[in-house]
């Protein structure tokens, strides 16, 4: 039984299972016996699901417990969730899609993507596998929809979720100033970044927003920089990037309606492969942070009105 299947059976995260197994191995309580099998070539699928209004959590919970399903990620845009699943063959994959996805009354529509192969740079060490997602932590935050007393509290929680839930090595969460502001960042909180780096980047961007933030604001979409040491988008801070020591960088918009009110930035210390599932989960978290900010603002406005 895999760690994922065991975690699903016990109702905990895969990371919890992995840590517990490691402790048992280190303490000599259990012994690991390895049998080398012939490599399998499973049929790997992505299901892009659009649920009926108000049904996304119920559908996500129902699909997540299926043994064929590897991950379920809530998403924004044209689809409500992305489901990654593996099967022994294409026929089994089709049967699952017809019975468990198309056959559900609470799913309005769904598209399928058949994953054919994985491409890496030839002859060069590939990037590290994508960061691990603690779905229990991230999903719990989204479902509970907690309220925060202040923006500082919300930003601090955003950094905690980014590092503990999305496995980023460092994180920066910020709310933006208006068009006439002297600095693009109005208020921020960070985890793992040095004060010198933050001060230097704010100073350099005082005359205008950085290219990454500008693109996030203009497109209202995430920006992924696979290698910040060499990417033209980070040329303005190349020396700072190398001094700080991070490599892969992901910036995600926090939205209020169509307006970008903040940015959640994730930093990886190694060249890291960031997949679509990871981005979808990270963006879903950023969306919920934007909604939490709106609740703070609504509370303050009610207080002023009173």
mmCIF file of C-alpha atoms in Angstrom:
data_model
loop_
_atom_site.group_PDB
_atom_site.id
_atom_site.type_symbol
_atom_site.label_atom_id
_atom_site.label_comp_id
_atom_site.label_asym_id
_atom_site.label_seq_id
_atom_site.Cartn_x
_atom_site.Cartn_y
_atom_site.Cartn_z
ATOM 1 C CA UNK A 1 0.000 0.000 0.000
ATOM 2 C CA UNK A 2 1.368 3.426 -0.941
ATOM 3 C CA UNK A 3 1.771 6.321 1.489
ATOM 4 C CA UNK A 4 -1.040 8.157 -0.304
ATOM 5 C CA UNK A 5 -3.420 5.186 0.009
ATOM 6 C CA UNK A 6 -2.474 4.673 3.665
ATOM 7 C CA UNK A 7 -3.006 8.362 4.421
ATOM 8 C CA UNK A 8 -6.414 8.215 2.766
ATOM 9 C CA UNK A 9 -7.317 5.125 4.799
ATOM 10 C CA UNK A 10 -6.305 6.726 8.120
ATOM 11 C CA UNK A 11 -7.630 10.194 7.337
ATOM 12 C CA UNK A 12 -4.296 12.019 7.671
ATOM 13 C CA UNK A 13 -1.932 13.720 5.231
ATOM 14 C CA UNK A 14 0.628 11.827 3.160
ATOM 15 C CA UNK A 15 3.359 13.884 4.809
ATOM 16 C CA UNK A 16 2.251 12.633 8.246
ATOM 17 C CA UNK A 17 2.485 9.013 7.061
ATOM 18 C CA UNK A 18 5.921 9.565 5.542
ATOM 19 C CA UNK A 19 7.253 11.157 8.727
ATOM 20 C CA UNK A 20 5.847 8.375 10.920
ATOM 21 C CA UNK A 21 7.335 5.661 8.715
ATOM 22 C CA UNK A 22 10.711 7.427 8.782
ATOM 23 C CA UNK A 23 10.652 7.504 12.602
ATOM 24 C CA UNK A 24 9.797 3.787 12.756
ATOM 25 C CA UNK A 25 12.646 2.972 10.373
ATOM 26 C CA UNK A 26 15.130 5.157 12.251
ATOM 27 C CA UNK A 27 14.148 3.562 15.577
ATOM 28 C CA UNK A 28 14.503 0.028 14.250
ATOM 29 C CA UNK A 29 10.862 -0.767 14.996
ATOM 30 C CA UNK A 30 10.187 -1.878 11.427
ATOM 31 C CA UNK A 31 12.357 -3.226 8.640
ATOM 32 C CA UNK A 32 11.958 -2.239 5.014
ATOM 33 C CA UNK A 33 11.978 -5.019 2.423
ATOM 34 C CA UNK A 34 12.203 -3.904 -1.201
ATOM 35 C CA UNK A 35 11.085 -5.945 -4.207
ATOM 36 C CA UNK A 36 12.077 -4.519 -7.581
ATOM 37 C CA UNK A 37 9.197 -4.859 -10.006
ATOM 38 C CA UNK A 38 8.972 -4.266 -13.701
ATOM 39 C CA UNK A 39 8.246 -0.599 -14.409
ATOM 40 C CA UNK A 40 4.571 0.125 -14.879
ATOM 41 C CA UNK A 41 3.131 2.417 -17.492
ATOM 42 C CA UNK A 42 -0.165 3.528 -15.971
ATOM 43 C CA UNK A 43 -2.694 5.612 -17.795
ATOM 44 C CA UNK A 44 -2.420 9.036 -16.173
ATOM 45 C CA UNK A 45 -5.327 11.440 -16.482
ATOM 46 C CA UNK A 46 -6.324 14.963 -15.518
ATOM 47 C CA UNK A 47 -10.034 15.692 -15.169
ATOM 48 C CA UNK A 48 -11.019 19.359 -15.405
ATOM 49 C CA UNK A 49 -14.314 19.518 -13.559
ATOM 50 C CA UNK A 50 -17.059 22.164 -13.500
ATOM 51 C CA UNK A 51 -19.525 21.427 -10.705
ATOM 52 C CA UNK A 52 -23.041 22.629 -10.104
ATOM 53 C CA UNK A 53 -23.136 25.821 -7.980
ATOM 54 C CA UNK A 54 -22.340 25.170 -4.330
ATOM 55 C CA UNK A 55 -21.286 21.550 -4.901
ATOM 56 C CA UNK A 56 -17.504 21.794 -5.308
ATOM 57 C CA UNK A 57 -16.603 20.733 -1.758
ATOM 58 C CA UNK A 58 -18.959 17.737 -1.826
ATOM 59 C CA UNK A 59 -17.613 16.628 -5.210
ATOM 60 C CA UNK A 60 -14.005 17.126 -4.095
ATOM 61 C CA UNK A 61 -14.542 15.031 -0.962
ATOM 62 C CA UNK A 62 -16.269 12.267 -2.923
ATOM 63 C CA UNK A 63 -13.555 12.018 -5.586
ATOM 64 C CA UNK A 64 -10.635 12.345 -3.159
ATOM 65 C CA UNK A 65 -11.469 9.036 -1.458
ATOM 66 C CA UNK A 66 -11.428 7.070 -4.709
ATOM 67 C CA UNK A 67 -8.349 4.790 -4.799
ATOM 68 C CA UNK A 68 -7.570 5.781 -8.394
ATOM 69 C CA UNK A 69 -7.349 9.478 -7.526
ATOM 70 C CA UNK A 70 -3.927 10.904 -6.680
ATOM 71 C CA UNK A 71 -4.855 14.525 -6.048
ATOM 72 C CA UNK A 72 -7.899 16.798 -6.044
ATOM 73 C CA UNK A 73 -7.209 20.523 -6.275
ATOM 74 C CA UNK A 74 -9.759 23.312 -6.083
ATOM 75 C CA UNK A 75 -9.146 25.813 -8.869
ATOM 76 C CA UNK A 76 -10.227 29.140 -10.321
ATOM 77 C CA UNK A 77 -11.196 30.060 -13.844
ATOM 78 C CA UNK A 78 -13.283 27.898 -16.170
ATOM 79 C CA UNK A 79 -13.095 24.852 -13.895
ATOM 80 C CA UNK A 80 -13.857 24.368 -10.225
ATOM 81 C CA UNK A 81 -11.318 21.616 -9.618
ATOM 82 C CA UNK A 82 -8.535 19.597 -11.191
ATOM 83 C CA UNK A 83 -8.455 15.856 -10.492
ATOM 84 C CA UNK A 84 -5.298 13.813 -11.141
ATOM 85 C CA UNK A 85 -5.748 10.046 -11.338
ATOM 86 C CA UNK A 86 -3.797 6.956 -12.424
ATOM 87 C CA UNK A 87 -5.080 3.716 -13.922
ATOM 88 C CA UNK A 88 -3.683 0.420 -15.120
ATOM 89 C CA UNK A 89 -4.936 1.042 -18.659
ATOM 90 C CA UNK A 90 -6.987 3.424 -20.791
ATOM 91 C CA UNK A 91 -10.109 1.286 -20.604
ATOM 92 C CA UNK A 92 -10.158 1.540 -16.810
ATOM 93 C CA UNK A 93 -9.609 5.284 -17.061
ATOM 94 C CA UNK A 94 -12.575 5.653 -19.424
ATOM 95 C CA UNK A 95 -14.822 3.577 -17.172
ATOM 96 C CA UNK A 96 -13.882 5.732 -14.172
ATOM 97 C CA UNK A 97 -14.625 8.915 -16.112
ATOM 98 C CA UNK A 98 -18.040 7.698 -17.261
ATOM 99 C CA UNK A 99 -19.132 6.259 -13.908
ATOM 100 C CA UNK A 100 -17.537 8.532 -11.317
ATOM 101 C CA UNK A 101 -17.287 11.880 -13.115
ATOM 102 C CA UNK A 102 -19.809 12.148 -15.943
ATOM 103 C CA UNK A 103 -22.282 10.048 -13.986
ATOM 104 C CA UNK A 104 -22.519 12.445 -11.043
ATOM 105 C CA UNK A 105 -25.557 14.722 -10.995
ATOM 106 C CA UNK A 106 -23.597 17.443 -9.171
ATOM 107 C CA UNK A 107 -21.006 17.748 -11.963
ATOM 108 C CA UNK A 108 -22.105 20.074 -14.740
ATOM 109 C CA UNK A 109 -19.312 19.264 -17.212
ATOM 110 C CA UNK A 110 -15.800 17.819 -17.331
ATOM 111 C CA UNK A 111 -12.912 17.679 -19.780
ATOM 112 C CA UNK A 112 -10.123 15.101 -19.830
ATOM 113 C CA UNK A 113 -6.387 15.384 -20.461
ATOM 114 C CA UNK A 114 -4.367 12.236 -21.099
ATOM 115 C CA UNK A 115 -0.818 12.745 -19.799
ATOM 116 C CA UNK A 116 1.498 11.186 -22.388
ATOM 117 C CA UNK A 117 5.033 11.800 -21.176
ATOM 118 C CA UNK A 118 7.252 14.045 -19.100
ATOM 119 C CA UNK A 119 9.869 16.235 -20.773
ATOM 120 C CA UNK A 120 13.151 17.209 -19.095
ATOM 121 C CA UNK A 121 16.228 18.979 -20.414
ATOM 122 C CA UNK A 122 18.428 16.420 -22.199
ATOM 123 C CA UNK A 123 21.714 15.561 -20.534
ATOM 124 C CA UNK A 124 21.232 17.990 -17.667
ATOM 125 C CA UNK A 125 20.123 17.206 -14.123
ATOM 126 C CA UNK A 126 16.409 17.782 -14.043
ATOM 127 C CA UNK A 127 14.781 20.112 -11.559
ATOM 128 C CA UNK A 128 13.692 18.830 -8.183
ATOM 129 C CA UNK A 129 10.298 17.201 -8.020
ATOM 130 C CA UNK A 130 7.459 19.589 -7.329
ATOM 131 C CA UNK A 131 6.965 20.792 -3.762
ATOM 132 C CA UNK A 132 4.774 18.629 -1.588
ATOM 133 C CA UNK A 133 1.304 19.920 -0.775
ATOM 134 C CA UNK A 134 -0.222 19.375 2.650
ATOM 135 C CA UNK A 135 -3.783 19.059 1.385
ATOM 136 C CA UNK A 136 -5.084 18.626 4.926
ATOM 137 C CA UNK A 137 -3.707 22.017 5.995
ATOM 138 C CA UNK A 138 -4.607 23.931 2.818
ATOM 139 C CA UNK A 139 -8.010 22.296 2.433
ATOM 140 C CA UNK A 140 -8.830 22.922 6.090
ATOM 141 C CA UNK A 141 -8.145 26.638 5.676
ATOM 142 C CA UNK A 142 -10.344 26.864 2.590
ATOM 143 C CA UNK A 143 -13.236 24.989 4.151
ATOM 144 C CA UNK A 144 -13.163 26.824 7.505
ATOM 145 C CA UNK A 145 -12.864 30.282 5.883
ATOM 146 C CA UNK A 146 -11.497 31.826 9.108
ATOM 147 C CA UNK A 147 -11.880 35.519 9.837
ATOM 148 C CA UNK A 148 -8.916 37.721 10.784
ATOM 149 C CA UNK A 149 -8.879 40.809 12.953
ATOM 150 C CA UNK A 150 -6.171 42.634 10.995
ATOM 151 C CA UNK A 151 -4.321 42.529 7.687
ATOM 152 C CA UNK A 152 -1.138 41.665 9.571
ATOM 153 C CA UNK A 153 -2.769 38.553 11.004
ATOM 154 C CA UNK A 154 -3.962 37.496 7.564
ATOM 155 C CA UNK A 155 -0.557 38.040 5.929
ATOM 156 C CA UNK A 156 1.213 36.105 8.680
ATOM 157 C CA UNK A 157 -1.159 33.183 8.174
ATOM 158 C CA UNK A 158 -0.585 33.389 4.406
ATOM 159 C CA UNK A 159 3.169 32.979 4.921
ATOM 160 C CA UNK A 160 2.623 30.053 7.295
ATOM 161 C CA UNK A 161 0.365 28.265 4.822
ATOM 162 C CA UNK A 162 2.793 28.937 1.968
ATOM 163 C CA UNK A 163 5.752 27.396 3.791
ATOM 164 C CA UNK A 164 4.028 24.642 5.770
ATOM 165 C CA UNK A 165 1.168 23.818 3.411
ATOM 166 C CA UNK A 166 2.808 24.429 0.027
ATOM 167 C CA UNK A 167 6.375 23.546 1.123
ATOM 168 C CA UNK A 168 7.898 26.816 -0.107
ATOM 169 C CA UNK A 169 11.304 27.502 1.421
ATOM 170 C CA UNK A 170 10.427 31.189 1.838
ATOM 171 C CA UNK A 171 7.316 33.293 1.398
ATOM 172 C CA UNK A 172 6.255 36.911 1.086
ATOM 173 C CA UNK A 173 2.635 38.031 1.312
ATOM 174 C CA UNK A 174 1.800 41.660 0.580
ATOM 175 C CA UNK A 175 -1.093 44.001 -0.024
ATOM 176 C CA UNK A 176 -0.542 46.603 -2.708
ATOM 177 C CA UNK A 177 -0.788 50.371 -2.541
ATOM 178 C CA UNK A 178 -2.910 52.405 -4.931
ATOM 179 C CA UNK A 179 -1.704 53.888 -8.235
ATOM 180 C CA UNK A 180 -0.531 57.081 -6.508
ATOM 181 C CA UNK A 181 1.347 55.287 -3.725
ATOM 182 C CA UNK A 182 5.092 55.923 -3.412
ATOM 183 C CA UNK A 183 5.707 52.197 -2.947
ATOM 184 C CA UNK A 184 3.920 49.325 -4.697
ATOM 185 C CA UNK A 185 3.717 47.450 -1.389
ATOM 186 C CA UNK A 186 1.443 48.883 1.286
ATOM 187 C CA UNK A 187 1.899 46.235 3.972
ATOM 188 C CA UNK A 188 3.653 42.851 3.976
ATOM 189 C CA UNK A 189 4.758 39.900 6.059
ATOM 190 C CA UNK A 190 7.450 37.365 5.193
ATOM 191 C CA UNK A 191 8.907 34.071 6.329
ATOM 192 C CA UNK A 192 12.461 32.935 5.561
ATOM 193 C CA UNK A 193 13.546 36.065 3.663
ATOM 194 C CA UNK A 194 16.274 38.278 5.086
ATOM 195 C CA UNK A 195 15.474 41.842 6.122
ATOM 196 C CA UNK A 196 18.315 43.059 3.895
ATOM 197 C CA UNK A 197 16.787 41.424 0.818
ATOM 198 C CA UNK A 198 13.327 42.830 1.494
ATOM 199 C CA UNK A 199 14.665 46.333 2.177
ATOM 200 C CA UNK A 200 16.772 46.297 -1.005
ATOM 201 C CA UNK A 201 13.931 45.098 -3.237
ATOM 202 C CA UNK A 202 11.536 47.705 -1.833
ATOM 203 C CA UNK A 203 14.130 50.424 -2.351
ATOM 204 C CA UNK A 204 14.778 49.411 -5.960
ATOM 205 C CA UNK A 205 11.091 49.189 -6.781
ATOM 206 C CA UNK A 206 10.208 52.528 -5.151
ATOM 207 C CA UNK A 207 10.090 54.233 -8.551
ATOM 208 C CA UNK A 208 7.677 51.663 -9.941
ATOM 209 C CA UNK A 209 6.456 48.121 -9.609
ATOM 210 C CA UNK A 210 8.768 45.271 -10.432
ATOM 211 C CA UNK A 211 8.264 43.473 -13.779
ATOM 212 C CA UNK A 212 6.851 40.413 -12.020
ATOM 213 C CA UNK A 213 4.318 42.349 -9.947
ATOM 214 C CA UNK A 214 3.427 44.455 -12.990
ATOM 215 C CA UNK A 215 2.647 41.335 -14.993
ATOM 216 C CA UNK A 216 0.618 39.836 -12.138
ATOM 217 C CA UNK A 217 -1.461 43.025 -11.893
ATOM 218 C CA UNK A 218 -1.942 43.472 -15.632
ATOM 219 C CA UNK A 219 -2.882 39.859 -16.377
ATOM 220 C CA UNK A 220 -4.450 38.912 -13.012
ATOM 221 C CA UNK A 221 -2.596 35.632 -13.503
ATOM 222 C CA UNK A 222 0.280 33.925 -11.718
ATOM 223 C CA UNK A 223 3.867 34.411 -12.892
ATOM 224 C CA UNK A 224 6.305 31.516 -12.643
ATOM 225 C CA UNK A 225 10.040 32.178 -12.861
ATOM 226 C CA UNK A 226 11.738 28.762 -13.129
ATOM 227 C CA UNK A 227 15.236 30.162 -12.522
ATOM 228 C CA UNK A 228 15.323 33.645 -11.023
ATOM 229 C CA UNK A 229 19.109 33.760 -11.366
ATOM 230 C CA UNK A 230 18.929 34.007 -15.166
ATOM 231 C CA UNK A 231 15.368 34.982 -16.115
ATOM 232 C CA UNK A 232 15.048 38.457 -17.746
ATOM 233 C CA UNK A 233 12.070 39.247 -15.498
ATOM 234 C CA UNK A 234 14.439 39.214 -12.515
ATOM 235 C CA UNK A 235 17.334 41.063 -14.173
ATOM 236 C CA UNK A 236 16.630 44.119 -12.016
ATOM 237 C CA UNK A 237 17.420 42.072 -8.880
ATOM 238 C CA UNK A 238 19.799 39.367 -10.158
ATOM 239 C CA UNK A 239 22.487 40.219 -7.595
ATOM 240 C CA UNK A 240 19.935 40.184 -4.773
ATOM 241 C CA UNK A 241 18.550 36.827 -5.906
ATOM 242 C CA UNK A 242 22.003 35.242 -5.863
ATOM 243 C CA UNK A 243 22.860 36.758 -2.481
ATOM 244 C CA UNK A 244 19.591 35.542 -0.973
ATOM 245 C CA UNK A 245 20.048 32.085 -2.452
ATOM 246 C CA UNK A 246 16.657 31.169 -3.917
ATOM 247 C CA UNK A 247 16.121 29.832 -7.447
ATOM 248 C CA UNK A 248 12.508 29.151 -8.459
ATOM 249 C CA UNK A 249 9.947 31.893 -7.839
ATOM 250 C CA UNK A 250 6.146 31.857 -8.111
ATOM 251 C CA UNK A 251 3.986 34.976 -7.700
ATOM 252 C CA UNK A 252 0.206 34.662 -7.412
ATOM 253 C CA UNK A 253 -2.464 37.380 -7.401
ATOM 254 C CA UNK A 254 -4.798 37.849 -4.468
ATOM 255 C CA UNK A 255 -7.999 39.121 -6.029
ATOM 256 C CA UNK A 256 -10.991 41.133 -4.861
ATOM 257 C CA UNK A 257 -13.370 40.950 -7.777
ATOM 258 C CA UNK A 258 -11.263 41.839 -10.799
ATOM 259 C CA UNK A 259 -8.789 43.934 -8.801
ATOM 260 C CA UNK A 260 -5.441 42.570 -7.634
ATOM 261 C CA UNK A 261 -5.237 43.643 -4.001
ATOM 262 C CA UNK A 262 -2.158 41.637 -3.070
ATOM 263 C CA UNK A 263 0.494 39.161 -4.142
ATOM 264 C CA UNK A 264 1.532 35.867 -2.582
ATOM 265 C CA UNK A 265 5.133 35.023 -3.505
ATOM 266 C CA UNK A 266 6.704 31.593 -3.034
ATOM 267 C CA UNK A 267 10.463 30.975 -3.182
ATOM 268 C CA UNK A 268 12.276 27.647 -3.676
ATOM 269 C CA UNK A 269 15.956 27.280 -2.817
ATOM 270 C CA UNK A 270 16.504 24.681 -5.560
ATOM 271 C CA UNK A 271 15.562 24.542 -9.221
ATOM 272 C CA UNK A 272 12.098 23.082 -8.777
ATOM 273 C CA UNK A 273 9.533 21.673 -11.175
ATOM 274 C CA UNK A 274 6.265 23.506 -10.566
ATOM 275 C CA UNK A 275 3.354 21.593 -12.091
ATOM 276 C CA UNK A 276 -0.148 22.692 -12.990
ATOM 277 C CA UNK A 277 -1.660 20.909 -9.987
ATOM 278 C CA UNK A 278 0.625 22.808 -7.631
ATOM 279 C CA UNK A 279 -0.124 26.160 -9.282
ATOM 280 C CA UNK A 280 -3.875 25.454 -9.158
ATOM 281 C CA UNK A 281 -3.722 24.711 -5.437
ATOM 282 C CA UNK A 282 -1.526 27.723 -4.698
ATOM 283 C CA UNK A 283 -3.858 29.995 -6.683
ATOM 284 C CA UNK A 284 -6.890 28.599 -4.873
ATOM 285 C CA UNK A 285 -5.175 29.501 -1.594
ATOM 286 C CA UNK A 286 -4.432 33.018 -2.896
ATOM 287 C CA UNK A 287 -8.096 33.388 -3.914
ATOM 288 C CA UNK A 288 -9.248 32.462 -0.416
ATOM 289 C CA UNK A 289 -6.768 34.944 1.054
ATOM 290 C CA UNK A 290 -8.309 37.618 -1.163
ATOM 291 C CA UNK A 291 -11.776 36.721 0.127
ATOM 292 C CA UNK A 292 -10.501 36.863 3.714
ATOM 293 C CA UNK A 293 -9.152 40.371 3.030
ATOM 294 C CA UNK A 294 -12.571 41.398 1.690
ATOM 295 C CA UNK A 295 -14.172 40.247 4.942
ATOM 296 C CA UNK A 296 -11.687 42.374 6.915
ATOM 297 C CA UNK A 297 -12.476 45.394 4.747
ATOM 298 C CA UNK A 298 -16.221 44.835 5.054
ATOM 299 C CA UNK A 299 -15.907 44.696 8.837
ATOM 300 C CA UNK A 300 -13.917 47.934 8.950
ATOM 301 C CA UNK A 301 -16.414 49.686 6.676
ATOM 302 C CA UNK A 302 -19.301 48.591 8.906
ATOM 303 C CA UNK A 303 -17.396 49.947 11.888
ATOM 304 C CA UNK A 304 -16.968 53.329 10.172
ATOM 305 C CA UNK A 305 -20.636 53.415 9.212
ATOM 306 C CA UNK A 306 -21.668 52.747 12.774
#
